[in-house]
Structures are given as C-alpha cells and as structure tokens.
mmCIF file of C-alpha atoms in Angstrom:
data_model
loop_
_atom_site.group_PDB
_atom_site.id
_atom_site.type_symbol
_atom_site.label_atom_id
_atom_site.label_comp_id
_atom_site.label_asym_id
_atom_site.label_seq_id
_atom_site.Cartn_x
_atom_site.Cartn_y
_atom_site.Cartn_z
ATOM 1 C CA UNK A 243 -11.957 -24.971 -11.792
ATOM 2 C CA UNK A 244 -9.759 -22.143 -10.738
ATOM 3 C CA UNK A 245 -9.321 -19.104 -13.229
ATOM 4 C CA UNK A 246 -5.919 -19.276 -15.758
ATOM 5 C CA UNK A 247 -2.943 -17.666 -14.256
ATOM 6 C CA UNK A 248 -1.803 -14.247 -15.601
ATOM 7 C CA UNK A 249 1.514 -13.567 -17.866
ATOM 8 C CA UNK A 250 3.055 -10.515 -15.450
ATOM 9 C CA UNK A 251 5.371 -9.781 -18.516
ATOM 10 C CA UNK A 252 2.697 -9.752 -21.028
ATOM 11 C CA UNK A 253 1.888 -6.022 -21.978
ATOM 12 C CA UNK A 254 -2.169 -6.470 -21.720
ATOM 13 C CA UNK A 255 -2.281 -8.953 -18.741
ATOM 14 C CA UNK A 256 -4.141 -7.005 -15.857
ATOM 15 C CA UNK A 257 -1.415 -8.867 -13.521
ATOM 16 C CA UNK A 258 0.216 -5.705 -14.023
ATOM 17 C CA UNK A 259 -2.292 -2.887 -12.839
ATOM 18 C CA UNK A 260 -2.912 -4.872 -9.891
ATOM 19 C CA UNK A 261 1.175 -5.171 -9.053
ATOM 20 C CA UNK A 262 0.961 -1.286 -9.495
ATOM 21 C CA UNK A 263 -1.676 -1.205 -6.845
ATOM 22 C CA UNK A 264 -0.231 -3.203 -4.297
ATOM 23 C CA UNK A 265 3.131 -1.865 -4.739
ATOM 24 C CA UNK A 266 1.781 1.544 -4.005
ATOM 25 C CA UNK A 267 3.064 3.137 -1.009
ATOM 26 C CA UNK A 268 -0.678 4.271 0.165
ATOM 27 C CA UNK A 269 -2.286 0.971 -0.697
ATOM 28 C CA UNK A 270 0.464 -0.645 1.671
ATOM 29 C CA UNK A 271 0.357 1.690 4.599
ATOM 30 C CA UNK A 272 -3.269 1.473 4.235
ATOM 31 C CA UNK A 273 -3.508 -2.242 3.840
ATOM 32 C CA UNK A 274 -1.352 -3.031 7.036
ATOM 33 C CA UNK A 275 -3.066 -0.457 9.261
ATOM 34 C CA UNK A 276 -6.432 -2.219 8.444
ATOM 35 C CA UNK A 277 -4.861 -5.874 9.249
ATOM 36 C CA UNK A 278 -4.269 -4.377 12.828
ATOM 37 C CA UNK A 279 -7.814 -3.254 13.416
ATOM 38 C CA UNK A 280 -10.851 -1.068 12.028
ATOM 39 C CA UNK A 281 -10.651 2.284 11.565
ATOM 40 C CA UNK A 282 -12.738 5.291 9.808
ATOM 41 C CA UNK A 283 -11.694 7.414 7.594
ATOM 42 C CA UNK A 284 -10.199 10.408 9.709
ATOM 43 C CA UNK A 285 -8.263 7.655 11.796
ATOM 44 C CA UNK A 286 -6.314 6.416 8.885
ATOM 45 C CA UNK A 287 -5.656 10.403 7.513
ATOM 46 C CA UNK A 288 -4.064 10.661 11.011
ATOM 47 C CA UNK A 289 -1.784 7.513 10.751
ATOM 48 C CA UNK A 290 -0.747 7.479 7.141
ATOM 49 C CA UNK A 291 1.433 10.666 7.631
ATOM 50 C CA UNK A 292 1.491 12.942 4.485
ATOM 51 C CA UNK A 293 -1.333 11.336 2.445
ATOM 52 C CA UNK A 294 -4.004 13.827 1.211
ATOM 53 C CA UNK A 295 -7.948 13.502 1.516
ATOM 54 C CA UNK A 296 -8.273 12.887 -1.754
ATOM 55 C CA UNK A 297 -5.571 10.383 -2.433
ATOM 56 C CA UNK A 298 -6.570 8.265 0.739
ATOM 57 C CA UNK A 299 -10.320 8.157 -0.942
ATOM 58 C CA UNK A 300 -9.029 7.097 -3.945
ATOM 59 C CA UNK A 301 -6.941 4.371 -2.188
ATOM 60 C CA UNK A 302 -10.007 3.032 -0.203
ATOM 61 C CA UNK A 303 -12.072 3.119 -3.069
ATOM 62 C CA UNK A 304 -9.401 1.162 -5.049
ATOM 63 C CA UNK A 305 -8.614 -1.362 -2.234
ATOM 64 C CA UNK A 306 -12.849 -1.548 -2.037
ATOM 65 C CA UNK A 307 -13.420 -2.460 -5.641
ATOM 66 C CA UNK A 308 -10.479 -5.132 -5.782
ATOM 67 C CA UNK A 309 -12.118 -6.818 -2.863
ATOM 68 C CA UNK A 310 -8.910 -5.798 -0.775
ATOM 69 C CA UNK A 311 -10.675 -3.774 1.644
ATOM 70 C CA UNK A 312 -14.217 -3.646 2.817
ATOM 71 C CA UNK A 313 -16.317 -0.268 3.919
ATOM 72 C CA UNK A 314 -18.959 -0.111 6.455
ATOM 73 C CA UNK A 315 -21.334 2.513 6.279
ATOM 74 C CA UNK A 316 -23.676 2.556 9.646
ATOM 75 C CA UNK A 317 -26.788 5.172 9.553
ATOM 76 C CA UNK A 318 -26.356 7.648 11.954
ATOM 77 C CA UNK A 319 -25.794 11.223 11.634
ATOM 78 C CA UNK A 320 -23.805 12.046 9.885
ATOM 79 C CA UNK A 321 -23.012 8.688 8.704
ATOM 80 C CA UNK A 322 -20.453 6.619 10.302
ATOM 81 C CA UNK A 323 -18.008 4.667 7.430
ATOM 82 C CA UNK A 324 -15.277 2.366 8.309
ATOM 83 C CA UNK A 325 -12.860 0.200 6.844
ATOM 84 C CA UNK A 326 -11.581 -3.338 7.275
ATOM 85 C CA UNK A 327 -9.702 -5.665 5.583
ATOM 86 C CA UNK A 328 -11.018 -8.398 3.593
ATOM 87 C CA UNK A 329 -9.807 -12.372 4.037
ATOM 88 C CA UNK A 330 -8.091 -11.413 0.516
ATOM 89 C CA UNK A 331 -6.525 -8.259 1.889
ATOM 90 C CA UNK A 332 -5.255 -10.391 5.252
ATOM 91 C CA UNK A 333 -3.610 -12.832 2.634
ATOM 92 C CA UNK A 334 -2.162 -10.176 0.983
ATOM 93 C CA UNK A 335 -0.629 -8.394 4.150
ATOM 94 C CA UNK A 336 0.874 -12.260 4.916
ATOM 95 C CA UNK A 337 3.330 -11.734 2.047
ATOM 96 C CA UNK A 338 3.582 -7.841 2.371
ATOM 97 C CA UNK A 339 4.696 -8.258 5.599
ATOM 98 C CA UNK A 340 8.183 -9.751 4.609
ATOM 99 C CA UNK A 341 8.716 -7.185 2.209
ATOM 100 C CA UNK A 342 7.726 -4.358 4.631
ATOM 101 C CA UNK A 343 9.765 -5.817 7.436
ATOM 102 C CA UNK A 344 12.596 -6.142 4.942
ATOM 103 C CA UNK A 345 12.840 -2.034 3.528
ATOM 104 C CA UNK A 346 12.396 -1.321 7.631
ATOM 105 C CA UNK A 347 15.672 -3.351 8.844
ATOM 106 C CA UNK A 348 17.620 -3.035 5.385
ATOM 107 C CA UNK A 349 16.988 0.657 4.923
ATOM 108 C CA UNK A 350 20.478 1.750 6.686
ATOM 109 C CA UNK A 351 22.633 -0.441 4.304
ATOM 110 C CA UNK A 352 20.168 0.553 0.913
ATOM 111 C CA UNK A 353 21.139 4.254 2.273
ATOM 112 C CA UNK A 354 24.807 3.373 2.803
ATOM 113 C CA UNK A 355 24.748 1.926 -0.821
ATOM 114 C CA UNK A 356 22.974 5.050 -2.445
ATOM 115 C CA UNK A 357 25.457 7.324 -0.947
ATOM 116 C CA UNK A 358 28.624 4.988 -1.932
ATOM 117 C CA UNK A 359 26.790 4.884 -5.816
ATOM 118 C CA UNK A 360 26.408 9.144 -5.172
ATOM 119 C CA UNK A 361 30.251 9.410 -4.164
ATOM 120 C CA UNK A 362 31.089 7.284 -7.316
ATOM 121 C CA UNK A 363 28.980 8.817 -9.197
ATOM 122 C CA UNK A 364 30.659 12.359 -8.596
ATOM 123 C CA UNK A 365 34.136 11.073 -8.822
ATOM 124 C CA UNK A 366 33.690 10.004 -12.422
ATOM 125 C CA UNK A 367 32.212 13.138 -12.947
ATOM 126 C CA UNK A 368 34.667 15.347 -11.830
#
C-alpha cells in the first residue's frame, strides 16, 4: 500500500518544505553535479561557484536526511567523505533536468521580457 498523496496547497502538508528544498538553487546545482559522478566535499565548493562552506554543509546534510543524497565516509586520515546521489535523487534530477535545461535556453527571452516590463515600468512612472 503506497503512502496518501500530499495537498501542495494545504498550509500544514510537508509537500511544501520539500518543494522549498528542491527548488533551492544549491540543492539543484548540487543535485545535478552528483548525477554526473562522485565527488567530496571540496570538489563540489569548487564547482558550485559562490556557495559558502557552511551553506553547502547544510545542503548535503539536507539532501542526506531526505534520502536525496548519500555520504560516504572512508577511514583514513583525515577522513575521506563523499557524496553521491541516491536512486531517489537520480529520479529527481530526471524531471529537474527539463526545468534546468529550460531557464538555460529561455534565459535570453525571460531577460528580454524583464527589461521590456523595466522600460514600461518607468514610462508609467515618469
């Protein structure tokens, strides 16, 4: 027996938190760098340009606990920790991927259209 489906509009469904997760910019940069292969920590600080220490911890740790992403610690010294994505993540990518592939060749009009609203926007103003 599979478990009830959420109500996304309903104001205590946890539906919600988890659409704030995944439609965090870290948590998708993260996400897709993991469906290409497995990296440590100080790999992914090097790819995700402009995210801090702290906020890619809190990321993994996230993506770890919703069963998203999975860390490996190996005992050496110091310890070597890396991430990969889970079969859950990988689905999760699937449909990402449209979305991502979407803002990357749409971006030129969405600018063209924020600068058209801008131009509006200061005509009425003026």
């Amino acid at each position: 027996m599979s478990a009830p489906r959420g109500d996304v509009f309903a104001a205590n469904c946890p539906t919600r938190q988890l659409l704030d997760r995944i439609g965090d910019k870290w948590s998708v940069l993260i996400l897709t760098l993991l469906g290409e292969e497995t990296m440590r920590f100080n790999e992914l600080k090097r790819r995700v340009d402009g995210v801090s220490q702290k906020m890619l911890s809190q990321t993994l740790r996230t993506l770890e606990r919703d069963g998203l992403a999975f860390r490996t610690a190996r005992p050496t010294v110091p310890v070597t920790v890396s991430y990969s994505i889970t079969p859950l993540g990988r689905e999760l990518l699937g449909a990402m991927q449209l979305l991502i592939d979407w803002a990357e060749t749409r971006m030129a009009d969405v600018s063209a259209a924020q600068r058209d609203y801008d131009r509006r926007l200061d005509m009425a103003l003026t």
